[in-house]
mmCIF file of N, CA and C in Angstrom:
data_model
loop_
_atom_site.group_PDB
_atom_site.id
_atom_site.type_symbol
_atom_site.label_atom_id
_atom_site.label_comp_id
_atom_site.label_asym_id
_atom_site.label_seq_id
_atom_site.Cartn_x
_atom_site.Cartn_y
_atom_site.Cartn_z
ATOM 1 N N MET A 1 15.027 -25.882 17.270
ATOM 2 C CA MET A 1 15.822 -24.654 17.286
ATOM 3 C C MET A 1 16.949 -24.857 18.294
ATOM 4 N N ILE A 2 18.168 -24.639 17.841
ATOM 5 C CA ILE A 2 19.335 -24.724 18.715
ATOM 6 C C ILE A 2 19.686 -23.307 19.171
ATOM 7 N N LEU A 3 19.797 -23.112 20.469
ATOM 8 C CA LEU A 3 20.197 -21.831 21.042
ATOM 9 C C LEU A 3 21.500 -22.046 21.792
ATOM 10 N N THR A 4 22.511 -21.236 21.487
ATOM 11 C CA THR A 4 23.800 -21.430 22.151
ATOM 12 C C THR A 4 24.549 -20.104 22.308
ATOM 13 N N THR A 5 25.359 -20.049 23.330
ATOM 14 C CA THR A 5 26.200 -18.868 23.545
ATOM 15 C C THR A 5 27.497 -18.963 22.757
ATOM 16 N N THR A 6 27.780 -20.118 22.202
ATOM 17 C CA THR A 6 29.016 -20.317 21.451
ATOM 18 C C THR A 6 28.871 -19.810 20.016
ATOM 19 N N PRO A 7 29.984 -19.497 19.339
ATOM 20 C CA PRO A 7 29.898 -18.968 17.975
ATOM 21 C C PRO A 7 29.652 -20.040 16.912
ATOM 22 N N SER A 8 29.744 -21.298 17.295
ATOM 23 C CA SER A 8 29.492 -22.396 16.367
ATOM 24 C C SER A 8 28.808 -23.521 17.132
ATOM 25 N N ILE A 9 28.351 -24.518 16.383
ATOM 26 C CA ILE A 9 27.658 -25.655 16.996
ATOM 27 C C ILE A 9 28.386 -26.923 16.574
ATOM 28 N N GLU A 10 28.968 -27.598 17.536
ATOM 29 C CA GLU A 10 29.725 -28.814 17.242
ATOM 30 C C GLU A 10 28.844 -29.813 16.500
ATOM 31 N N GLY A 11 29.392 -30.359 15.406
ATOM 32 C CA GLY A 11 28.658 -31.341 14.623
ATOM 33 C C GLY A 11 27.728 -30.741 13.587
ATOM 34 N N HIS A 12 27.665 -29.408 13.520
ATOM 35 C CA HIS A 12 26.809 -28.724 12.550
ATOM 36 C C HIS A 12 27.644 -27.711 11.778
ATOM 37 N N HIS A 13 27.239 -27.505 10.543
ATOM 38 C CA HIS A 13 27.904 -26.514 9.695
ATOM 39 C C HIS A 13 26.926 -25.371 9.445
ATOM 40 N N ILE A 14 27.356 -24.137 9.708
ATOM 41 C CA ILE A 14 26.502 -22.972 9.444
ATOM 42 C C ILE A 14 26.504 -22.729 7.936
ATOM 43 N N THR A 15 25.308 -22.775 7.343
ATOM 44 C CA THR A 15 25.188 -22.583 5.892
ATOM 45 C C THR A 15 24.824 -21.159 5.523
ATOM 46 N N SER A 16 24.151 -20.444 6.441
ATOM 47 C CA SER A 16 23.838 -19.035 6.158
ATOM 48 C C SER A 16 23.605 -18.269 7.448
ATOM 49 N N TYR A 17 24.016 -17.022 7.399
ATOM 50 C CA TYR A 17 23.822 -16.089 8.506
ATOM 51 C C TYR A 17 22.645 -15.186 8.140
ATOM 52 N N LEU A 18 21.629 -15.142 8.983
ATOM 53 C CA LEU A 18 20.405 -14.414 8.669
ATOM 54 C C LEU A 18 20.296 -13.073 9.372
ATOM 55 N N GLY A 19 21.199 -12.781 10.268
ATOM 56 C CA GLY A 19 21.207 -11.478 10.921
ATOM 57 C C GLY A 19 21.142 -11.543 12.431
ATOM 58 N N ILE A 20 21.382 -10.402 13.019
ATOM 59 C CA ILE A 20 21.335 -10.266 14.479
ATOM 60 C C ILE A 20 19.879 -10.116 14.900
ATOM 61 N N ILE A 21 19.501 -10.846 15.925
ATOM 62 C CA ILE A 21 18.140 -10.757 16.442
ATOM 63 C C ILE A 21 18.188 -10.560 17.948
ATOM 64 N N THR A 22 17.080 -10.083 18.487
ATOM 65 C CA THR A 22 16.986 -9.851 19.929
ATOM 66 C C THR A 22 15.644 -10.329 20.471
ATOM 67 N N GLY A 23 15.624 -10.542 21.748
ATOM 68 C CA GLY A 23 14.403 -10.818 22.489
ATOM 69 C C GLY A 23 14.512 -10.074 23.803
ATOM 70 N N GLU A 24 13.427 -9.445 24.217
ATOM 71 C CA GLU A 24 13.462 -8.670 25.455
ATOM 72 C C GLU A 24 12.292 -9.052 26.355
ATOM 73 N N ALA A 25 12.510 -8.852 27.636
ATOM 74 C CA ALA A 25 11.445 -9.030 28.618
ATOM 75 C C ALA A 25 11.644 -7.993 29.706
ATOM 76 N N ILE A 26 10.574 -7.299 30.037
ATOM 77 C CA ILE A 26 10.610 -6.349 31.154
ATOM 78 C C ILE A 26 9.549 -6.796 32.143
ATOM 79 N N MET A 27 9.990 -7.080 33.344
ATOM 80 C CA MET A 27 9.100 -7.587 34.384
ATOM 81 C C MET A 27 9.041 -6.598 35.538
ATOM 82 N N GLY A 28 7.855 -6.283 35.966
ATOM 83 C CA GLY A 28 7.673 -5.414 37.122
ATOM 84 C C GLY A 28 7.758 -6.217 38.400
ATOM 85 N N ALA A 29 8.190 -5.572 39.434
ATOM 86 C CA ALA A 29 8.237 -6.202 40.757
ATOM 87 C C ALA A 29 7.157 -5.556 41.618
ATOM 88 N N ASN A 30 6.450 -6.361 42.376
ATOM 89 C CA ASN A 30 5.386 -5.766 43.194
ATOM 90 C C ASN A 30 5.883 -5.403 44.589
ATOM 91 N N ILE A 31 5.097 -4.656 45.312
ATOM 92 C CA ILE A 31 5.518 -4.116 46.612
ATOM 93 C C ILE A 31 5.776 -5.214 47.648
ATOM 94 N N MET A 32 4.993 -6.295 47.637
ATOM 95 C CA MET A 32 5.206 -7.366 48.617
ATOM 96 C C MET A 32 6.541 -8.072 48.343
ATOM 97 N N ARG A 33 6.840 -8.308 47.071
ATOM 98 C CA ARG A 33 8.112 -8.943 46.724
ATOM 99 C C ARG A 33 9.262 -8.051 47.171
ATOM 100 N N ASP A 34 9.133 -6.724 46.931
ATOM 101 C CA ASP A 34 10.175 -5.784 47.350
ATOM 102 C C ASP A 34 10.367 -5.824 48.866
ATOM 103 N N LEU A 35 9.280 -5.877 49.603
ATOM 104 C CA LEU A 35 9.341 -5.900 51.062
ATOM 105 C C LEU A 35 10.081 -7.154 51.543
ATOM 106 N N PHE A 36 9.704 -8.317 51.025
ATOM 107 C CA PHE A 36 10.362 -9.552 51.451
ATOM 108 C C PHE A 36 11.821 -9.591 51.009
ATOM 109 N N ALA A 37 12.108 -9.040 49.841
ATOM 110 C CA ALA A 37 13.495 -9.014 49.364
ATOM 111 C C ALA A 37 14.340 -8.126 50.261
ATOM 112 N N SER A 38 13.787 -6.981 50.715
ATOM 113 C CA SER A 38 14.588 -6.116 51.584
ATOM 114 C C SER A 38 14.817 -6.760 52.950
ATOM 115 N N ILE A 39 13.857 -7.525 53.424
ATOM 116 C CA ILE A 39 14.064 -8.254 54.682
ATOM 117 C C ILE A 39 15.175 -9.282 54.489
ATOM 118 N N THR A 40 15.148 -9.994 53.363
ATOM 119 C CA THR A 40 16.186 -10.978 53.065
ATOM 120 C C THR A 40 17.546 -10.304 52.979
ATOM 121 N N ASP A 41 17.593 -9.108 52.355
ATOM 122 C CA ASP A 41 18.856 -8.381 52.249
ATOM 123 C C ASP A 41 19.400 -8.015 53.627
ATOM 124 N N ILE A 42 18.521 -7.669 54.559
ATOM 125 C CA ILE A 42 18.945 -7.267 55.897
ATOM 126 C C ILE A 42 19.465 -8.462 56.678
ATOM 127 N N ILE A 43 18.745 -9.581 56.628
ATOM 128 C CA ILE A 43 19.132 -10.737 57.437
ATOM 129 C C ILE A 43 20.072 -11.684 56.698
ATOM 130 N N GLY A 44 20.258 -11.450 55.415
ATOM 131 C CA GLY A 44 21.143 -12.311 54.622
ATOM 132 C C GLY A 44 20.369 -13.415 53.940
ATOM 133 N N GLY A 45 21.014 -14.057 53.019
ATOM 134 C CA GLY A 45 20.368 -15.155 52.305
ATOM 135 C C GLY A 45 19.975 -14.754 50.901
ATOM 136 N N ARG A 46 19.309 -15.672 50.244
ATOM 137 C CA ARG A 46 18.907 -15.480 48.863
ATOM 138 C C ARG A 46 17.465 -15.006 48.801
ATOM 139 N N SER A 47 17.182 -14.212 47.797
ATOM 140 C CA SER A 47 15.824 -13.732 47.595
ATOM 141 C C SER A 47 15.153 -14.599 46.533
ATOM 142 N N GLY A 48 14.422 -15.602 46.980
ATOM 143 C CA GLY A 48 13.750 -16.525 46.077
ATOM 144 C C GLY A 48 12.757 -15.835 45.165
ATOM 145 N N ALA A 49 12.085 -14.802 45.660
ATOM 146 C CA ALA A 49 11.099 -14.092 44.852
ATOM 147 C C ALA A 49 11.763 -13.418 43.659
ATOM 148 N N TYR A 50 12.889 -12.763 43.885
ATOM 149 C CA TYR A 50 13.588 -12.102 42.786
ATOM 150 C C TYR A 50 14.266 -13.118 41.859
ATOM 151 N N GLU A 51 14.767 -14.198 42.419
ATOM 152 C CA GLU A 51 15.375 -15.222 41.574
ATOM 153 C C GLU A 51 14.343 -15.804 40.618
ATOM 154 N N GLU A 52 13.142 -16.045 41.115
ATOM 155 C CA GLU A 52 12.066 -16.575 40.273
ATOM 156 C C GLU A 52 11.693 -15.574 39.181
ATOM 157 N N LYS A 53 11.607 -14.310 39.530
ATOM 158 C CA LYS A 53 11.283 -13.266 38.552
ATOM 159 C C LYS A 53 12.375 -13.174 37.494
ATOM 160 N N LEU A 54 13.620 -13.285 37.900
ATOM 161 C CA LEU A 54 14.744 -13.249 36.975
ATOM 162 C C LEU A 54 14.695 -14.435 36.015
ATOM 163 N N GLN A 55 14.402 -15.613 36.529
ATOM 164 C CA GLN A 55 14.280 -16.803 35.681
ATOM 165 C C GLN A 55 13.138 -16.645 34.686
ATOM 166 N N ASP A 56 12.011 -16.098 35.131
ATOM 167 C CA ASP A 56 10.868 -15.868 34.238
ATOM 168 C C ASP A 56 11.250 -14.908 33.113
ATOM 169 N N ALA A 57 11.900 -13.806 33.460
ATOM 170 C CA ALA A 57 12.293 -12.812 32.459
ATOM 171 C C ALA A 57 13.278 -13.407 31.460
ATOM 172 N N ARG A 58 14.231 -14.178 31.929
ATOM 173 C CA ARG A 58 15.199 -14.807 31.036
ATOM 174 C C ARG A 58 14.499 -15.776 30.080
ATOM 175 N N SER A 59 13.561 -16.561 30.582
ATOM 176 C CA SER A 59 12.816 -17.500 29.741
ATOM 177 C C SER A 59 12.003 -16.783 28.674
ATOM 178 N N VAL A 60 11.353 -15.685 29.049
ATOM 179 C CA VAL A 60 10.559 -14.910 28.091
ATOM 180 C C VAL A 60 11.455 -14.314 27.009
ATOM 181 N N ALA A 61 12.590 -13.755 27.397
ATOM 182 C CA ALA A 61 13.506 -13.147 26.421
ATOM 183 C C ALA A 61 14.041 -14.194 25.446
ATOM 184 N N LEU A 62 14.407 -15.365 25.935
ATOM 185 C CA LEU A 62 14.928 -16.419 25.062
ATOM 186 C C LEU A 62 13.831 -16.978 24.160
ATOM 187 N N LYS A 63 12.624 -17.102 24.672
ATOM 188 C CA LYS A 63 11.498 -17.579 23.850
ATOM 189 C C LYS A 63 11.214 -16.589 22.728
ATOM 190 N N GLU A 64 11.238 -15.299 23.033
ATOM 191 C CA GLU A 64 11.025 -14.270 22.016
ATOM 192 C C GLU A 64 12.134 -14.316 20.966
ATOM 193 N N LEU A 65 13.369 -14.495 21.401
ATOM 194 C CA LEU A 65 14.509 -14.623 20.490
ATOM 195 C C LEU A 65 14.296 -15.818 19.553
ATOM 196 N N GLU A 66 13.900 -16.934 20.107
ATOM 197 C CA GLU A 66 13.661 -18.144 19.328
ATOM 198 C C GLU A 66 12.545 -17.939 18.306
ATOM 199 N N GLU A 67 11.456 -17.305 18.711
ATOM 200 C CA GLU A 67 10.336 -17.054 17.807
ATOM 201 C C GLU A 67 10.734 -16.123 16.662
ATOM 202 N N ARG A 68 11.503 -15.089 16.968
ATOM 203 C CA ARG A 68 11.956 -14.165 15.920
ATOM 204 C C ARG A 68 12.892 -14.869 14.941
ATOM 205 N N ALA A 69 13.742 -15.750 15.448
ATOM 206 C CA ALA A 69 14.655 -16.502 14.588
ATOM 207 C C ALA A 69 13.861 -17.406 13.646
ATOM 208 N N ALA A 70 12.866 -18.084 14.177
ATOM 209 C CA ALA A 70 12.049 -18.989 13.361
ATOM 210 C C ALA A 70 11.312 -18.218 12.261
ATOM 211 N N ARG A 71 10.831 -17.021 12.580
ATOM 212 C CA ARG A 71 10.099 -16.215 11.583
ATOM 213 C C ARG A 71 10.961 -15.832 10.387
ATOM 214 N N ILE A 72 12.271 -15.748 10.564
ATOM 215 C CA ILE A 72 13.126 -15.383 9.435
ATOM 216 C C ILE A 72 13.814 -16.611 8.824
ATOM 217 N N GLY A 73 13.378 -17.806 9.238
ATOM 218 C CA GLY A 73 13.877 -19.025 8.622
ATOM 219 C C GLY A 73 15.093 -19.657 9.266
ATOM 220 N N ALA A 74 15.458 -19.219 10.437
ATOM 221 C CA ALA A 74 16.618 -19.793 11.123
ATOM 222 C C ALA A 74 16.234 -21.101 11.813
ATOM 223 N N ASN A 75 17.212 -21.967 11.969
ATOM 224 C CA ASN A 75 16.995 -23.160 12.784
ATOM 225 C C ASN A 75 17.968 -23.215 13.963
ATOM 226 N N ALA A 76 18.710 -22.100 14.143
ATOM 227 C CA ALA A 76 19.615 -21.985 15.288
ATOM 228 C C ALA A 76 19.952 -20.513 15.527
ATOM 229 N N VAL A 77 20.378 -20.228 16.746
ATOM 230 C CA VAL A 77 20.888 -18.899 17.093
ATOM 231 C C VAL A 77 22.203 -19.117 17.828
ATOM 232 N N VAL A 78 23.259 -18.490 17.316
ATOM 233 C CA VAL A 78 24.589 -18.639 17.919
ATOM 234 C C VAL A 78 25.033 -17.324 18.548
ATOM 235 N N GLY A 79 26.018 -17.430 19.431
ATOM 236 C CA GLY A 79 26.593 -16.240 20.051
ATOM 237 C C GLY A 79 25.625 -15.484 20.931
ATOM 238 N N ILE A 80 24.722 -16.184 21.594
ATOM 239 C CA ILE A 80 23.714 -15.512 22.419
ATOM 240 C C ILE A 80 24.379 -14.836 23.618
ATOM 241 N N ASP A 81 23.974 -13.601 23.842
ATOM 242 C CA ASP A 81 24.436 -12.820 24.995
ATOM 243 C C ASP A 81 23.212 -12.380 25.774
ATOM 244 N N LEU A 82 23.245 -12.550 27.074
ATOM 245 C CA LEU A 82 22.146 -12.117 27.948
ATOM 246 C C LEU A 82 22.593 -10.906 28.743
ATOM 247 N N ASP A 83 21.764 -9.881 28.752
ATOM 248 C CA ASP A 83 22.045 -8.674 29.529
ATOM 249 C C ASP A 83 20.892 -8.435 30.497
ATOM 250 N N TYR A 84 21.238 -7.964 31.685
ATOM 251 C CA TYR A 84 20.264 -7.709 32.741
ATOM 252 C C TYR A 84 20.383 -6.255 33.171
ATOM 253 N N GLU A 85 19.254 -5.576 33.274
ATOM 254 C CA GLU A 85 19.243 -4.176 33.703
ATOM 255 C C GLU A 85 18.058 -3.946 34.633
ATOM 256 N N VAL A 86 18.217 -3.026 35.547
ATOM 257 C CA VAL A 86 17.105 -2.554 36.374
ATOM 258 C C VAL A 86 16.659 -1.230 35.755
ATOM 259 N N VAL A 87 15.384 -1.110 35.444
ATOM 260 C CA VAL A 87 14.861 0.077 34.779
ATOM 261 C C VAL A 87 13.598 0.552 35.493
ATOM 262 N N GLY A 88 13.079 1.670 35.035
ATOM 263 C CA GLY A 88 11.840 2.188 35.593
ATOM 264 C C GLY A 88 12.083 3.106 36.774
ATOM 265 N N GLN A 89 11.001 3.710 37.197
ATOM 266 C CA GLN A 89 11.066 4.625 38.327
ATOM 267 C C GLN A 89 11.522 3.870 39.578
ATOM 268 N N ASN A 90 12.575 4.351 40.198
ATOM 269 C CA ASN A 90 13.154 3.729 41.403
ATOM 270 C C ASN A 90 13.600 2.290 41.174
ATOM 271 N N GLY A 91 13.978 1.953 39.946
ATOM 272 C CA GLY A 91 14.434 0.599 39.661
ATOM 273 C C GLY A 91 13.374 -0.445 39.904
ATOM 274 N N SER A 92 12.134 -0.126 39.573
ATOM 275 C CA SER A 92 11.020 -1.005 39.887
ATOM 276 C C SER A 92 10.802 -2.121 38.880
ATOM 277 N N MET A 93 11.590 -2.143 37.801
ATOM 278 C CA MET A 93 11.403 -3.167 36.788
ATOM 279 C C MET A 93 12.737 -3.806 36.422
ATOM 280 N N LEU A 94 12.660 -5.058 36.017
ATOM 281 C CA LEU A 94 13.823 -5.811 35.604
ATOM 282 C C LEU A 94 13.722 -6.051 34.107
ATOM 283 N N MET A 95 14.788 -5.743 33.374
ATOM 284 C CA MET A 95 14.806 -5.990 31.940
ATOM 285 C C MET A 95 15.892 -7.013 31.635
ATOM 286 N N VAL A 96 15.516 -8.005 30.851
ATOM 287 C CA VAL A 96 16.463 -8.991 30.361
ATOM 288 C C VAL A 96 16.402 -8.934 28.846
ATOM 289 N N SER A 97 17.561 -8.776 28.204
ATOM 290 C CA SER A 97 17.593 -8.811 26.755
ATOM 291 C C SER A 97 18.550 -9.919 26.321
ATOM 292 N N ALA A 98 18.131 -10.622 25.290
ATOM 293 C CA ALA A 98 18.931 -11.693 24.714
ATOM 294 C C ALA A 98 19.181 -11.327 23.262
ATOM 295 N N SER A 99 20.424 -11.412 22.823
ATOM 296 C CA SER A 99 20.750 -11.115 21.422
ATOM 297 C C SER A 99 21.678 -12.201 20.905
ATOM 298 N N GLY A 100 21.604 -12.426 19.616
ATOM 299 C CA GLY A 100 22.447 -13.433 18.989
ATOM 300 C C GLY A 100 22.331 -13.346 17.487
ATOM 301 N N THR A 101 22.976 -14.254 16.789
ATOM 302 C CA THR A 101 22.948 -14.297 15.333
ATOM 303 C C THR A 101 22.093 -15.482 14.886
ATOM 304 N N ALA A 102 21.055 -15.176 14.127
ATOM 305 C CA ALA A 102 20.194 -16.214 13.571
ATOM 306 C C ALA A 102 20.920 -16.861 12.392
ATOM 307 N N VAL A 103 20.936 -18.185 12.368
ATOM 308 C CA VAL A 103 21.651 -18.918 11.322
ATOM 309 C C VAL A 103 20.838 -20.125 10.857
ATOM 310 N N ARG A 104 21.233 -20.650 9.711
ATOM 311 C CA ARG A 104 20.758 -21.949 9.231
ATOM 312 C C ARG A 104 21.932 -22.915 9.359
ATOM 313 N N VAL A 105 21.680 -24.060 9.921
ATOM 314 C CA VAL A 105 22.717 -25.083 10.075
ATOM 315 C C VAL A 105 22.268 -26.393 9.443
ATOM 316 N N GLU A 106 23.256 -27.218 9.075
ATOM 317 C CA GLU A 106 22.962 -28.572 8.597
ATOM 318 C C GLU A 106 23.599 -29.563 9.542
#
């Protein structure tokens, strides 16, 4: 499965467009991670705990996108867009959504 943010794939010809698909991931943050992240925010630097959570959510969303594409017969997804949102009570959850166009390529 080829996943790309570009509208085409160099060296491949799109033979059919199968539709827009999405993959989502919502990850909760725990109180200890929040505490360490706020300390990092105060003293400066990067929050490794949140970066790891963000990477996990992005991976889950892209994996879900890939699985949905395969179920409808696609062998690639083009034009992928990733969106990030903070949701839930007091912004306690991170949502990552990935959307793109499922296609067949040769």
